[in-house]
Coordinates of N, CA and C in Angstrom, one line a residue:
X472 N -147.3 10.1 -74.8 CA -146.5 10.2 -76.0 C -147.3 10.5 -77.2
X473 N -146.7 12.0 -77.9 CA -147.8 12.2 -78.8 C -146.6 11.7 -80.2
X474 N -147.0 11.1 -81.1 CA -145.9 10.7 -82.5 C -146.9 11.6 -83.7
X475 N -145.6 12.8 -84.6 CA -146.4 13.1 -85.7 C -145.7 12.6 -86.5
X476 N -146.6 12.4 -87.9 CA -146.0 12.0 -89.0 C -145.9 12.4 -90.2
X477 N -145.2 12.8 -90.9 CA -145.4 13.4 -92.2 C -144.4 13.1 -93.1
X478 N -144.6 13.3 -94.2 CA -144.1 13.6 -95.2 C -144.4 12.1 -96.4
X479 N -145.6 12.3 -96.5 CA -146.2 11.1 -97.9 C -146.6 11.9 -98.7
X480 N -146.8 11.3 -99.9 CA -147.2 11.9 -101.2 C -147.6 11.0 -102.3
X481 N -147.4 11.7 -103.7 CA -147.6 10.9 -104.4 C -146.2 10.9 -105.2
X482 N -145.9 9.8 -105.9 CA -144.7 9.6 -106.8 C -145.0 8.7 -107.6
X483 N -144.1 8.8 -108.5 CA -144.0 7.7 -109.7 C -143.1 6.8 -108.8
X484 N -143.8 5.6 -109.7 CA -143.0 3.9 -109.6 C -141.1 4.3 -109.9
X485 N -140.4 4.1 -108.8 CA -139.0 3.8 -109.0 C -138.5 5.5 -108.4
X486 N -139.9 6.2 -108.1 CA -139.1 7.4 -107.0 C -138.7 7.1 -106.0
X487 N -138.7 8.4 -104.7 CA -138.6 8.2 -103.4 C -139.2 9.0 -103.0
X488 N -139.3 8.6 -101.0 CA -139.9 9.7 -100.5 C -139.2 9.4 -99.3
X489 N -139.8 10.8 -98.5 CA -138.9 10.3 -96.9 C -140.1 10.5 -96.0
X490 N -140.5 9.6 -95.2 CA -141.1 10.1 -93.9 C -140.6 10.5 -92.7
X491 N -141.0 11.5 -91.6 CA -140.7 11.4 -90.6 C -141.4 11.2 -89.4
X492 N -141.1 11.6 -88.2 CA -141.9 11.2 -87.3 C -141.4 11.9 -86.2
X493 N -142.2 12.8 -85.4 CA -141.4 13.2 -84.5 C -142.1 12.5 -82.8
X494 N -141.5 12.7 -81.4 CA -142.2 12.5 -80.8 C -142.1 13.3 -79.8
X495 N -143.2 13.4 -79.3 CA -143.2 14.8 -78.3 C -142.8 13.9 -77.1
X496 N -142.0 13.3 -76.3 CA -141.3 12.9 -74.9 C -139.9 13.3 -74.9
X497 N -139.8 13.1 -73.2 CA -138.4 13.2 -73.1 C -137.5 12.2 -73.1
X498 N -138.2 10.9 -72.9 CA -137.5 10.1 -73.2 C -137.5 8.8 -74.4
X499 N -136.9 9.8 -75.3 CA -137.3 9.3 -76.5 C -136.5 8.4 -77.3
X500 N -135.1 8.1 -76.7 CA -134.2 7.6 -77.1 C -134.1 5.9 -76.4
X501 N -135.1 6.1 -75.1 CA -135.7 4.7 -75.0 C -136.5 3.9 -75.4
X502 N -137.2 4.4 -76.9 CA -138.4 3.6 -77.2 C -138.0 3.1 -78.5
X503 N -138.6 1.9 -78.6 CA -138.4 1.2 -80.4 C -139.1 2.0 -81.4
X504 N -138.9 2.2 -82.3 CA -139.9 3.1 -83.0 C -139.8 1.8 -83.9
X505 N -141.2 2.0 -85.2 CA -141.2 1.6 -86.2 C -142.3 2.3 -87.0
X506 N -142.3 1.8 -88.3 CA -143.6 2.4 -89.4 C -144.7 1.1 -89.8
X507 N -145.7 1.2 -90.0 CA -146.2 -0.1 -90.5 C -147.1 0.7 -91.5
X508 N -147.8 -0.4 -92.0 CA -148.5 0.5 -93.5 C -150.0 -0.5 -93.5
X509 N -150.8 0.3 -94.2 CA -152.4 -0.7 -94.6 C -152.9 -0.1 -95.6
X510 N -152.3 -1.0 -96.9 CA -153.5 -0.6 -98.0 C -155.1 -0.8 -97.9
X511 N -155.5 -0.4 -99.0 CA -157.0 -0.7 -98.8 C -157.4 -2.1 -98.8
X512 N -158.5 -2.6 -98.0 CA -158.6 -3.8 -97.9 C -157.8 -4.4 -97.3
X513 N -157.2 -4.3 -96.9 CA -155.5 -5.4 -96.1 C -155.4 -4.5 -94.7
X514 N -154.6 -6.0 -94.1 CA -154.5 -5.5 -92.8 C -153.5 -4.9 -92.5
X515 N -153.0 -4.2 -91.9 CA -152.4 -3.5 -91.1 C -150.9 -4.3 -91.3
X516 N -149.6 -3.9 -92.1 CA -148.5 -5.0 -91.8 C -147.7 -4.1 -91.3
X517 N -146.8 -5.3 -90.8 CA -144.9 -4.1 -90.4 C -144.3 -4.4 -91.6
X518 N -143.5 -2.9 -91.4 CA -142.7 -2.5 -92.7 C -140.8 -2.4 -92.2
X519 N -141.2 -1.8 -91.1 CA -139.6 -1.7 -90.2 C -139.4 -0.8 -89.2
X520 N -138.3 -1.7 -88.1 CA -137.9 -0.9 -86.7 C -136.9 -0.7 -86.5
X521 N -136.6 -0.3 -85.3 CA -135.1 0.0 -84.9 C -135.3 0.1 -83.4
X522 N -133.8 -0.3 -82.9 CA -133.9 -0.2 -81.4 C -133.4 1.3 -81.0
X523 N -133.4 1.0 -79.6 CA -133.1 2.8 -79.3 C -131.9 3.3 -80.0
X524 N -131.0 2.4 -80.0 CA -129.3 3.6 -80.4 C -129.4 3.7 -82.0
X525 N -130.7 2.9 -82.5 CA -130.6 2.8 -84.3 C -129.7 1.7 -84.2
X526 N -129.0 1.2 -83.4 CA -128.0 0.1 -84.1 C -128.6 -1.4 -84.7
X527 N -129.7 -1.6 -84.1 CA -130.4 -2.9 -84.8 C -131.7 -2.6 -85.7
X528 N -131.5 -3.3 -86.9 CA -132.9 -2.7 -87.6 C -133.3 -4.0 -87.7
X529 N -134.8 -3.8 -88.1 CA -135.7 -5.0 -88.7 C -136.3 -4.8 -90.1
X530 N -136.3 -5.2 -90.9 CA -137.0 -5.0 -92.3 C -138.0 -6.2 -92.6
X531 N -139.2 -5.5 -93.1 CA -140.2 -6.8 -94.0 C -139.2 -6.6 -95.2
X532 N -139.7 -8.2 -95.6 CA -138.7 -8.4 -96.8 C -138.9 -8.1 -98.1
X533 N -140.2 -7.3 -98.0 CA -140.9 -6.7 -99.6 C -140.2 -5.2 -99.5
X534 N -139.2 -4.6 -98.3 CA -139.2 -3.3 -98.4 C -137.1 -3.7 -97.8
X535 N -136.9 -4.7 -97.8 CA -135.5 -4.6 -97.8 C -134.7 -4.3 -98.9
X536 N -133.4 -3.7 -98.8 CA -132.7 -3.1 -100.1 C -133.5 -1.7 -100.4
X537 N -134.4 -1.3 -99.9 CA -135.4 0.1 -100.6 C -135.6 0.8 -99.7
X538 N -135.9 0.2 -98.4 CA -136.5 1.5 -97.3 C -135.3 1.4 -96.8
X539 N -134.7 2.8 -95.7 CA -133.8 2.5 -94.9 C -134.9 3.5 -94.0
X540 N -134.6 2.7 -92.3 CA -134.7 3.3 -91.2 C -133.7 4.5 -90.4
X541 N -133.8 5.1 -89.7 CA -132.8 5.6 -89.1 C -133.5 6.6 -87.9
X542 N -132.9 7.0 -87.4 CA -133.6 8.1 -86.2 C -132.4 8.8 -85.6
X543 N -132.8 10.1 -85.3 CA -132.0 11.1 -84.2 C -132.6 11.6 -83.0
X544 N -131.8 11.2 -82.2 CA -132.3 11.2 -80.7 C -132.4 12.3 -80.3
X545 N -131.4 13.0 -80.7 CA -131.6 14.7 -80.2 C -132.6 15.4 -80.8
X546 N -133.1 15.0 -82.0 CA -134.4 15.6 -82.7 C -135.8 14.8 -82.3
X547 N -135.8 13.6 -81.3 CA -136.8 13.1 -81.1 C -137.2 12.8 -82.4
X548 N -136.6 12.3 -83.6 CA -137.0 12.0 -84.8 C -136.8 11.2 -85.3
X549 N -137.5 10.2 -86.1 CA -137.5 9.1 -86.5 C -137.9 9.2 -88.6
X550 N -137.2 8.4 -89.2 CA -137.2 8.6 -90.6 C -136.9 7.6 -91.5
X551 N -138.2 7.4 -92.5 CA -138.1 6.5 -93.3 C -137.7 7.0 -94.5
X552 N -136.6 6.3 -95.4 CA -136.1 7.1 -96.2 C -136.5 5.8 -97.5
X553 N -137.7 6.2 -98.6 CA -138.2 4.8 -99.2 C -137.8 5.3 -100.5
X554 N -136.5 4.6 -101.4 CA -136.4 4.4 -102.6 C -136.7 3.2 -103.5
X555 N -137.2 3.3 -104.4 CA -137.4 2.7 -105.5 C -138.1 2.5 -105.4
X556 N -139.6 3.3 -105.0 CA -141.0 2.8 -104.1 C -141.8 2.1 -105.7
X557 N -142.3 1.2 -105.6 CA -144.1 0.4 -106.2 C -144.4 0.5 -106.0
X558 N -145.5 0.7 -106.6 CA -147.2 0.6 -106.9 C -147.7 0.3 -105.7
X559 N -146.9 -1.2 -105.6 CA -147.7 -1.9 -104.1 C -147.0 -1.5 -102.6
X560 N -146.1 -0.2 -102.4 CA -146.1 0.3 -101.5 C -147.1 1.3 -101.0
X561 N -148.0 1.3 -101.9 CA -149.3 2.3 -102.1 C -149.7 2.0 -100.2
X562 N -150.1 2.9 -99.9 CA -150.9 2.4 -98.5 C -150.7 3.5 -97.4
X563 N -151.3 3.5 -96.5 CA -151.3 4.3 -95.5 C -150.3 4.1 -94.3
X564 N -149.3 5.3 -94.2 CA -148.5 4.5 -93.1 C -148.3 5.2 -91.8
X565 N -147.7 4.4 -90.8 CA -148.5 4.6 -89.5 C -146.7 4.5 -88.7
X566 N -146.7 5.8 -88.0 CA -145.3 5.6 -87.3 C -145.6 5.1 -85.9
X567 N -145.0 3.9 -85.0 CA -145.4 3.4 -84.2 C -144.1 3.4 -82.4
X568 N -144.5 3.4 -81.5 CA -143.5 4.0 -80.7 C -143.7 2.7 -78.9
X569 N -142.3 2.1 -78.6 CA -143.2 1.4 -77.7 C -141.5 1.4 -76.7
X570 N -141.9 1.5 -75.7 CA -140.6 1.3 -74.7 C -140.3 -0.4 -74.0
X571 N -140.8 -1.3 -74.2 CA -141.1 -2.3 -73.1 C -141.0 -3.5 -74.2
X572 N -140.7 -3.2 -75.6 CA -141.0 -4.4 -76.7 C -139.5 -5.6 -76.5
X573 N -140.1 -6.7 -76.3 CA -138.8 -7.6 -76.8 C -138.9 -7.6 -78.4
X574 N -137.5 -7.8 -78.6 CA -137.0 -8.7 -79.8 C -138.4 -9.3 -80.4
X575 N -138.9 -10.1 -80.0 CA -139.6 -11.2 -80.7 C -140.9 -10.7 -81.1
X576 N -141.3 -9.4 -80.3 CA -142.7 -8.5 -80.7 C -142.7 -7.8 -82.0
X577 N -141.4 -7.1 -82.0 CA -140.9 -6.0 -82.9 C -142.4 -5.9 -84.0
X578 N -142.0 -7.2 -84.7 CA -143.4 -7.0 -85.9 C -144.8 -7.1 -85.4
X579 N -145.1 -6.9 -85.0 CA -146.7 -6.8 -84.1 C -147.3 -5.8 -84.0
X580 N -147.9 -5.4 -84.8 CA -148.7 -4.0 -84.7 C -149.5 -3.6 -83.1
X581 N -150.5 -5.1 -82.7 CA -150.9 -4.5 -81.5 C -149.8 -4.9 -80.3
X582 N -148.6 -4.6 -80.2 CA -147.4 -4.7 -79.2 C -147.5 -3.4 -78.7
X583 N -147.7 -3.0 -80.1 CA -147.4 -1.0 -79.5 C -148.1 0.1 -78.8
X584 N -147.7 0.3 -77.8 CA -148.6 1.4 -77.5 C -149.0 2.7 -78.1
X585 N -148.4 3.0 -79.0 CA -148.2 4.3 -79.2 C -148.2 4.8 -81.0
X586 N -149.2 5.1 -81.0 CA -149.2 5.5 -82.6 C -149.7 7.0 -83.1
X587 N -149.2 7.2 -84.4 CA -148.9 8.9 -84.8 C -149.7 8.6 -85.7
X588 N -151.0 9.3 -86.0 CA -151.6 9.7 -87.4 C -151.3 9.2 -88.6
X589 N -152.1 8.9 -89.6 CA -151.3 8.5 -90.8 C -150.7 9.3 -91.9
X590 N -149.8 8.4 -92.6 CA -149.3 9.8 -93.6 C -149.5 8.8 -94.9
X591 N -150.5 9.5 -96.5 CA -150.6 8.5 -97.2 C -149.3 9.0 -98.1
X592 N -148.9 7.2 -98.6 CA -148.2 7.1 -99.4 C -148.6 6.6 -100.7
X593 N -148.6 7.2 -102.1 CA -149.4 6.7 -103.2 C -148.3 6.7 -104.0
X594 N -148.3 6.0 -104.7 CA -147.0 5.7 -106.0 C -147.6 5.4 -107.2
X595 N -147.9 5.9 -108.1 CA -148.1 5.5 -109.2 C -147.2 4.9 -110.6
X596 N -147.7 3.9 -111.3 CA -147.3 3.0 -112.2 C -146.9 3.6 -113.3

């Protein structure tokens, strides 16, 4: 499973941006996706998932009400859509891909098998 990611940049405080994420399998509509992010100096956190149909999401609670998740199955595509971004969304983020996750892993960075390149996200003040 190869996952690409793109679409970061830089923005002003109170923009947006969208990421996406594509994945090269066929079976793509069976795996949890999510994004996680790591500023400098910090570890590696989750930001948010979804299960296969999209119908259950998970949010960290510094990016609830601002990011929304979503994905299309037919596009093998997965997308973060981040409004009202901060300063301290500044960080590197990482689209993440795993077929086998319970519920209770979801936020666990090392659960996942499968990770896409990073795409930076910089926001300025």
């Amino acid at each position: 499973v190869q996952l690409q990611a793109s679409g970061g940049g830089l923005v002003q405080a109170g923009g947006s941006l969208r990421l996406s994420c594509t994945a090269s399998v066929r079976t793509f509509s069976r795996f949890i996706m999510a994004w996680f992010r790591q500023a400098p100096g910090k570890e590696r956190e989750f930001v948010v998932a979804l299960n296969w149909s999209g119908g259950s999401t998970y949010y960290a609670d510094s990016v609830k009400g601002r990011f929304t998740i979503s994905r299309d199955n037919a596009k093998n595509t997965m997308y973060l859509q981040m409004n009202s971004l901060k300063p301290e969304d500044t960080a590197v983020y990482y689209c993440a891909a795993d077929s086998r996750l319970i519920t209770s892993s979801i936020r666990y960075a090392n659960q996942y098998d499968y990770w896409g390149q990073e795409t930076q996200v910089t926001v300025s003040s």
